[in-house]
GROMACS .gro file of C-alpha atoms in nm:
model
  308
    1MET     CA    1  -2.537  -4.442   3.204
    2LEU     CA    2  -2.844  -4.521   3.419
    3ARG     CA    3  -2.637  -4.761   3.624
    4LEU     CA    4  -2.371  -4.494   3.685
    5MET     CA    5  -2.637  -4.243   3.789
    6LYS     CA    6  -2.789  -4.491   4.036
    7ARG     CA    7  -2.445  -4.568   4.174
    8GLY     CA    8  -2.373  -4.195   4.214
    9MET     CA    9  -2.703  -4.142   4.392
   10LEU     CA   10  -2.624  -4.432   4.626
   11ILE     CA   11  -2.283  -4.287   4.711
   12LEU     CA   12  -2.437  -3.943   4.771
   13LEU     CA   13  -2.709  -4.082   5.000
   14THR     CA   14  -2.454  -4.289   5.188
   15SER     CA   15  -2.233  -3.984   5.239
   16ILE     CA   16  -2.528  -3.780   5.366
   17CYS     CA   17  -2.625  -4.056   5.609
   18MET     CA   18  -2.270  -4.081   5.738
   19MET     CA   19  -2.253  -3.704   5.783
   20LEU     CA   20  -2.582  -3.695   5.972
   21THR     CA   21  -2.471  -3.989   6.185
   22GLY     CA   22  -2.144  -3.809   6.262
   23ILE     CA   23  -2.329  -3.496   6.366
   24SER     CA   24  -2.559  -3.704   6.586
   25MET     CA   25  -2.261  -3.878   6.746
   26LEU     CA   26  -2.093  -3.544   6.816
   27ALA     CA   27  -2.408  -3.419   6.985
   28GLN     CA   28  -2.435  -3.737   7.189
   29ASP     CA   29  -2.068  -3.709   7.288
   30MET     CA   30  -2.140  -3.393   7.493
   31PRO     CA   31  -2.160  -3.505   7.857
   32SER     CA   32  -2.507  -3.478   8.000
   33ASP     CA   33  -2.391  -3.241   8.275
   34TYR     CA   34  -2.257  -3.005   8.008
   35GLN     CA   35  -2.587  -3.017   7.823
   36GLU     CA   36  -2.749  -2.911   8.150
   37VAL     CA   37  -2.501  -2.622   8.183
   38LEU     CA   38  -2.617  -2.481   7.848
   39LYS     CA   39  -2.979  -2.517   7.954
   40SER     CA   40  -2.917  -2.360   8.295
   41LEU     CA   41  -2.732  -2.062   8.149
   42ASP     CA   42  -2.970  -2.038   7.851
   43ARG     CA   43  -2.670  -2.000   7.623
   44LYS     CA   44  -2.542  -2.167   7.309
   45GLY     CA   45  -2.211  -2.350   7.293
   46ASP     CA   46  -2.026  -2.651   7.162
   47PHE     CA   47  -1.821  -2.945   7.289
   48LYS     CA   48  -1.485  -3.013   7.127
   49ALA     CA   49  -1.150  -3.151   7.244
   50GLY     CA   50  -1.301  -3.231   7.582
   51VAL     CA   51  -1.405  -2.869   7.639
   52LEU     CA   52  -1.750  -2.717   7.668
   53LYS     CA   53  -1.734  -2.361   7.538
   54VAL     CA   54  -2.029  -2.141   7.622
   55ASN     CA   55  -2.074  -1.838   7.398
   56ILE     CA   56  -2.137  -1.494   7.554
   57PRO     CA   57  -2.112  -1.264   7.250
   58ARG     CA   58  -2.171  -0.889   7.282
   59SER     CA   59  -2.389  -0.875   6.972
   60ASP     CA   60  -2.599  -0.617   7.160
   61LEU     CA   61  -2.319  -0.362   7.117
   62LYS     CA   62  -2.241  -0.159   6.808
   63ILE     CA   63  -1.869  -0.102   6.848
   64THR     CA   64  -1.641   0.116   6.639
   65ILE     CA   65  -1.262   0.136   6.660
   66GLN     CA   66  -1.121   0.463   6.529
   67GLY     CA   67  -1.456   0.507   6.359
   68VAL     CA   68  -1.447   0.165   6.190
   69PRO     CA   69  -1.762  -0.045   6.258
   70THR     CA   70  -1.640  -0.379   6.393
   71PRO     CA   71  -1.851  -0.700   6.397
   72THR     CA   72  -1.883  -0.913   6.709
   73PRO     CA   73  -1.646  -1.192   6.589
   74PHE     CA   74  -1.369  -0.932   6.549
   75GLY     CA   75  -1.296  -0.957   6.922
   76PHE     CA   76  -1.617  -0.912   7.118
   77GLY     CA   77  -1.723  -1.272   7.165
   78GLY     CA   78  -1.704  -1.342   7.538
   79TRP     CA   79  -1.704  -1.698   7.665
   80ILE     CA   80  -1.664  -1.941   7.951
   81ALA     CA   81  -1.521  -2.290   7.911
   82LEU     CA   82  -1.536  -2.605   8.123
   83THR     CA   83  -1.325  -2.919   8.112
   84LYS     CA   84  -1.286  -3.221   8.337
   85ALA     CA   85  -1.014  -3.239   8.602
   86ALA     CA   86  -0.845  -3.565   8.697
   87ASP     CA   87  -1.081  -3.616   8.992
   88GLY     CA   88  -1.395  -3.574   8.779
   89SER     CA   89  -1.466  -3.218   8.890
   90ASP     CA   90  -1.457  -2.930   8.645
   91VAL     CA   91  -1.218  -2.643   8.580
   92MET     CA   92  -1.385  -2.329   8.446
   93MET     CA   93  -1.211  -2.039   8.275
   94GLY     CA   94  -1.355  -1.749   8.082
   95ASP     CA   95  -1.318  -1.407   7.927
   96LEU     CA   96  -1.613  -1.169   7.957
   97VAL     CA   97  -1.656  -0.861   7.737
   98LEU     CA   98  -1.796  -0.581   7.951
   99LEU     CA   99  -1.881  -0.214   7.930
  100GLN     CA  100  -1.701  -0.009   8.195
  101GLU     CA  101  -2.024   0.044   8.387
  102GLU     CA  102  -2.079  -0.335   8.398
  103VAL     CA  103  -1.736  -0.433   8.527
  104ASN     CA  104  -1.777  -0.391   8.902
  105SER     CA  105  -2.137  -0.510   8.922
  106VAL     CA  106  -2.046  -0.829   8.737
  107MET     CA  107  -1.729  -0.866   8.944
  108SER     CA  108  -1.918  -0.842   9.273
  109ALA     CA  109  -2.177  -1.096   9.157
  110LEU     CA  110  -1.902  -1.341   9.063
  111LEU     CA  111  -1.698  -1.290   9.379
  112ASP     CA  112  -2.008  -1.324   9.598
  113ASN     CA  113  -2.067  -1.665   9.439
  114GLY     CA  114  -1.717  -1.802   9.474
  115ILE     CA  115  -1.588  -1.730   9.123
  116ASP     CA  116  -1.238  -1.582   9.102
  117VAL     CA  117  -1.154  -1.280   8.887
  118THR     CA  118  -0.797  -1.317   8.762
  119ALA     CA  119  -0.742  -1.029   8.517
  120LEU     CA  120  -0.908  -0.711   8.397
  121HIS     CA  121  -0.782  -0.506   8.102
  122ASN     CA  122  -0.860  -0.354   7.764
  123HIS     CA  123  -0.790  -0.508   7.423
  124PHE     CA  124  -0.835  -0.195   7.214
  125PHE     CA  125  -0.771   0.179   7.198
  126TRP     CA  126  -1.026   0.421   7.051
  127ASP     CA  127  -1.316   0.179   7.088
  128GLU     CA  128  -1.664   0.325   7.127
  129PRO     CA  129  -1.822   0.226   7.356
  130HIS     CA  130  -1.514   0.144   7.566
  131VAL     CA  131  -1.504  -0.225   7.662
  132PHE     CA  132  -1.300  -0.424   7.912
  133TYR     CA  133  -1.213  -0.791   7.932
  134MET     CA  134  -1.254  -0.978   8.260
  135HIS     CA  135  -1.093  -1.320   8.300
  136VAL     CA  136  -1.261  -1.557   8.543
  137HIS     CA  137  -1.181  -1.891   8.703
  138GLY     CA  138  -1.366  -2.150   8.908
  139MET     CA  139  -1.353  -2.514   9.016
  140GLY     CA  140  -1.627  -2.760   9.115
  141LYS     CA  141  -1.906  -2.963   8.962
  142ALA     CA  142  -2.040  -2.838   8.630
  143ALA     CA  143  -2.392  -2.773   8.760
  144ASP     CA  144  -2.259  -2.584   9.061
  145LEU     CA  145  -2.026  -2.372   8.848
  146ALA     CA  146  -2.316  -2.283   8.620
  147ARG     CA  147  -2.523  -2.181   8.923
  148ARG     CA  148  -2.241  -1.970   9.063
  149VAL     CA  149  -2.147  -1.793   8.740
  150LYS     CA  150  -2.504  -1.725   8.624
  151PRO     CA  151  -2.575  -1.416   8.844
  152GLY     CA  152  -2.276  -1.238   8.690
  153LEU     CA  153  -2.362  -1.339   8.334
  154ASP     CA  154  -2.722  -1.229   8.380
  155LEU     CA  155  -2.607  -0.874   8.455
  156ILE     CA  156  -2.430  -0.835   8.120
  157GLY     CA  157  -2.624  -0.587   7.911
  158HIS     CA  158  -2.843  -0.483   8.205
  159VAL     CA  159  -2.631  -0.239   8.410
  160LEU     CA  160  -2.710   0.132   8.383
  161SER     CA  161  -2.439   0.398   8.364
  162PRO     CA  162  -2.405   0.593   8.690
  163ALA     CA  163  -2.521   0.953   8.679
  164ALA     CA  164  -2.241   1.210   8.677
  165LYS     CA  165  -2.213   1.403   9.003
  166PRO     CA  166  -2.054   1.751   9.005
  167PHE     CA  167  -1.736   1.781   9.210
  168PRO     CA  168  -1.764   2.053   9.479
  169ALA     CA  169  -1.553   2.363   9.439
  170THR     CA  170  -1.544   2.430   9.814
  171GLY     CA  171  -1.536   2.228  10.135
  172THR     CA  172  -1.316   2.128  10.426
  173PRO     CA  173  -0.956   2.068  10.312
  174LEU     CA  174  -0.829   1.711  10.338
  175ASP     CA  175  -0.725   1.628  10.693
  176THR     CA  176  -0.406   1.448  10.599
  177GLU     CA  177  -0.311   1.367  10.958
  178LYS     CA  178  -0.644   1.191  11.006
  179LEU     CA  179  -0.607   1.003  10.677
  180ALA     CA  180  -0.256   0.890  10.773
  181LYS     CA  181  -0.379   0.772  11.113
  182ILE     CA  182  -0.663   0.571  10.955
  183ALA     CA  183  -0.432   0.412  10.697
  184GLY     CA  184  -0.156   0.351  10.949
  185HIS     CA  185   0.102   0.513  10.722
  186ALA     CA  186   0.208   0.871  10.658
  187GLY     CA  187   0.193   1.014  10.308
  188GLU     CA  188   0.333   1.300  10.101
  189GLN     CA  189   0.160   1.615   9.980
  190THR     CA  190   0.212   1.720   9.618
  191GLY     CA  191  -0.001   2.019   9.533
  192ALA     CA  192  -0.362   1.929   9.608
  193VAL     CA  193  -0.291   1.553   9.614
  194TYR     CA  194  -0.206   1.354   9.926
  195LYS     CA  195  -0.045   1.018   9.847
  196ILE     CA  196   0.026   0.728  10.083
  197THR     CA  197   0.273   0.465   9.958
  198VAL     CA  198   0.334   0.133  10.135
  199GLY     CA  199   0.614  -0.099  10.019
  200ARG     CA  200   0.603  -0.480  10.003
  201ASP     CA  201   0.936  -0.534  10.177
  202ASP     CA  202   0.791  -0.856  10.319
  203LEU     CA  203   0.835  -1.015   9.976
  204ALA     CA  204   1.215  -0.974   9.983
  205MET     CA  205   1.227  -0.955   9.604
  206LYS     CA  206   1.557  -0.926   9.418
  207GLU     CA  207   1.660  -0.882   9.055
  208HIS     CA  208   2.018  -0.987   8.972
  209GLY     CA  209   2.103  -0.929   9.336
  210ALA     CA  210   1.944  -0.584   9.347
  211VAL     CA  211   1.672  -0.532   9.605
  212ILE     CA  212   1.338  -0.449   9.443
  213ASN     CA  213   1.172  -0.214   9.690
  214ALA     CA  214   0.891   0.041   9.697
  215ARG     CA  215   1.097   0.294   9.499
  216MET     CA  216   1.133   0.033   9.223
  217GLY     CA  217   0.754  -0.004   9.199
  218LEU     CA  218   0.687  -0.286   9.444
  219ASN     CA  219   0.429  -0.097   9.646
  220THR     CA  220   0.067  -0.031   9.729
  221TRP     CA  221  -0.054   0.328   9.722
  222ALA     CA  222  -0.353   0.558   9.750
  223ALA     CA  223  -0.379   0.914   9.618
  224PHE     CA  224  -0.647   1.142   9.767
  225PHE     CA  225  -0.786   1.459   9.609
  226GLY     CA  226  -1.083   1.678   9.696
  227THR     CA  227  -1.234   1.775  10.029
  228GLN     CA  228  -1.289   1.593  10.354
  229GLU     CA  229  -1.660   1.563  10.272
  230ASP     CA  230  -1.625   1.465   9.905
  231ALA     CA  231  -1.299   1.321   9.781
  232VAL     CA  232  -1.171   1.080   9.518
  233VAL     CA  233  -0.907   0.813   9.560
  234ALA     CA  234  -0.705   0.623   9.303
  235GLY     CA  235  -0.440   0.365   9.368
  236ASP     CA  236  -0.260   0.042   9.308
  237VAL     CA  237  -0.232  -0.273   9.520
  238ALA     CA  238   0.063  -0.512   9.488
  239MET     CA  239  -0.058  -0.863   9.573
  240LEU     CA  240   0.054  -1.222   9.580
  241GLU     CA  241  -0.168  -1.460   9.386
  242ASN     CA  242  -0.349  -1.584   9.698
  243GLU     CA  243  -0.420  -1.225   9.804
  244VAL     CA  244  -0.603  -1.122   9.485
  245THR     CA  245  -0.950  -1.253   9.567
  246PRO     CA  246  -0.954  -1.131   9.931
  247VAL     CA  247  -0.841  -0.784   9.822
  248LEU     CA  248  -1.100  -0.771   9.542
  249LYS     CA  249  -1.376  -0.868   9.783
  250THR     CA  250  -1.260  -0.609  10.036
  251LEU     CA  251  -1.245  -0.325   9.783
  252ARG     CA  252  -1.589  -0.405   9.644
  253LYS     CA  253  -1.736  -0.443   9.994
  254ASN     CA  254  -1.604  -0.095  10.074
  255GLY     CA  255  -1.747   0.062   9.760
  256LEU     CA  256  -1.428   0.104   9.557
  257ASP     CA  257  -1.425   0.022   9.185
  258VAL     CA  258  -1.158  -0.203   9.037
  259VAL     CA  259  -1.033  -0.076   8.701
  260ALA     CA  260  -0.744  -0.309   8.613
  261ILE     CA  261  -0.578  -0.635   8.724
  262HIS     CA  262  -0.250  -0.725   8.558
  263HIS     CA  263   0.127  -0.779   8.585
  264HIS     CA  264   0.384  -0.503   8.603
  265MET     CA  265   0.683  -0.736   8.582
  266THR     CA  266   0.776  -1.067   8.419
  267GLU     CA  267   0.982  -1.349   8.570
  268ASP     CA  268   0.927  -1.204   8.917
  269ARG     CA  269   0.944  -1.449   9.207
  270PRO     CA  270   0.713  -1.460   9.384
  271MET     CA  271   0.462  -1.358   9.119
  272VAL     CA  272   0.307  -1.021   9.200
  273ILE     CA  273  -0.027  -0.905   9.062
  274PHE     CA  274  -0.117  -0.537   9.054
  275LEU     CA  275  -0.468  -0.402   9.093
  276HIS     CA  276  -0.574  -0.046   9.011
  277TYR     CA  277  -0.881   0.104   9.177
  278TRP     CA  278  -1.088   0.421   9.202
  279GLY     CA  279  -1.345   0.553   9.445
  280ARG     CA  280  -1.536   0.860   9.553
  281GLY     CA  281  -1.688   0.959   9.887
  282PRO     CA  282  -1.597   1.108  10.226
  283ALA     CA  283  -1.218   1.108  10.260
  284GLN     CA  284  -1.222   0.916  10.589
  285LYS     CA  285  -1.434   0.641  10.434
  286LEU     CA  286  -1.195   0.612  10.140
  287ALA     CA  287  -0.898   0.591  10.375
  288ALA     CA  288  -1.072   0.317  10.573
  289ALA     CA  289  -1.131   0.122  10.251
  290PHE     CA  290  -0.762   0.153  10.163
  291LYS     CA  291  -0.666   0.031  10.511
  292ALA     CA  292  -0.901  -0.267  10.478
  293ALA     CA  293  -0.724  -0.368  10.157
  294LEU     CA  294  -0.383  -0.324  10.322
  295ASP     CA  295  -0.494  -0.555  10.602
  296GLU     CA  296  -0.543  -0.837  10.349
  297LEU     CA  297  -0.177  -0.826  10.247
  298GLY     CA  298   0.095  -1.036  10.406
  299LYS     CA  299  -0.138  -1.272  10.593
  300GLY     CA  300   0.037  -1.574  10.448
  301GLY     CA  301   0.369  -1.484  10.611
  302THR     CA  302   0.695  -1.375  10.453
  303ALA     CA  303   0.742  -1.489  10.094
  304HIS     CA  304   1.104  -1.482   9.986
  305GLY     CA  305   1.180  -1.407   9.624
  306MET     CA  306   1.416  -1.604   9.404
  307GLY     CA  307   1.715  -1.384   9.328
  308ARG     CA  308   1.833  -1.383   8.966
   0.00000   0.00000   0.00000
């Protein structure tokens, strides 16, 4: 019996040693540059399947969905991930969980540091507080990516909600002729709203031989409401993939908030991304911001669609 007990103890100790050795080897397997990324970002993460995953959980938020308290792992664990490309550089992707007041501040910080924003949307209805998910992308050396993404990550949890500003009941009516001249396109008046719609005919898109034009939803638009001194604008921008980042930078530079980035169609050729935005200010300034975004479209020349 004593011999069996000693043998059992030996097997147990051996197993523990092997387990500890395995853990040590896993830790040592993380590339040194990835260990530095975790230190630089002051975040926790792990290295598996050739991927460094950096955790950015929103454990600071107490979120309910239809009144149900939901823990962070339920869908509020943001992250960025890095993996090696064939040339030894790194590809970074990520999904950040953001309050609506954080979205555009974080977006600007990322864009200003050469990180691309590739999608922006919600995952839930009836969530309180309301959260959005921002997908990001970057390429380069691990240390440089960490440096570039850090300013955006550091803003998470530290952006104040803007104070509500009453909308004026009186003022100078919208000068629609002036807005059309600034935008370079005439619009249509529907009640108190003036809307300018610009098609993407340059994309020559077809579906089963049918031309997909502005009336079919392939367009960029801006809707104005309010007074000449204090107006709001909302709209949509139809972009090719290589136009997304320039348009985002232009909108943010001109003070417009981006509220969604997503597809409207599937199997479209070329692929078209749609961006929804919102802004408030003097009507002429809003029109100029819309025109600046329009000017970023079509720079790459005509892109012909693949008819189906």
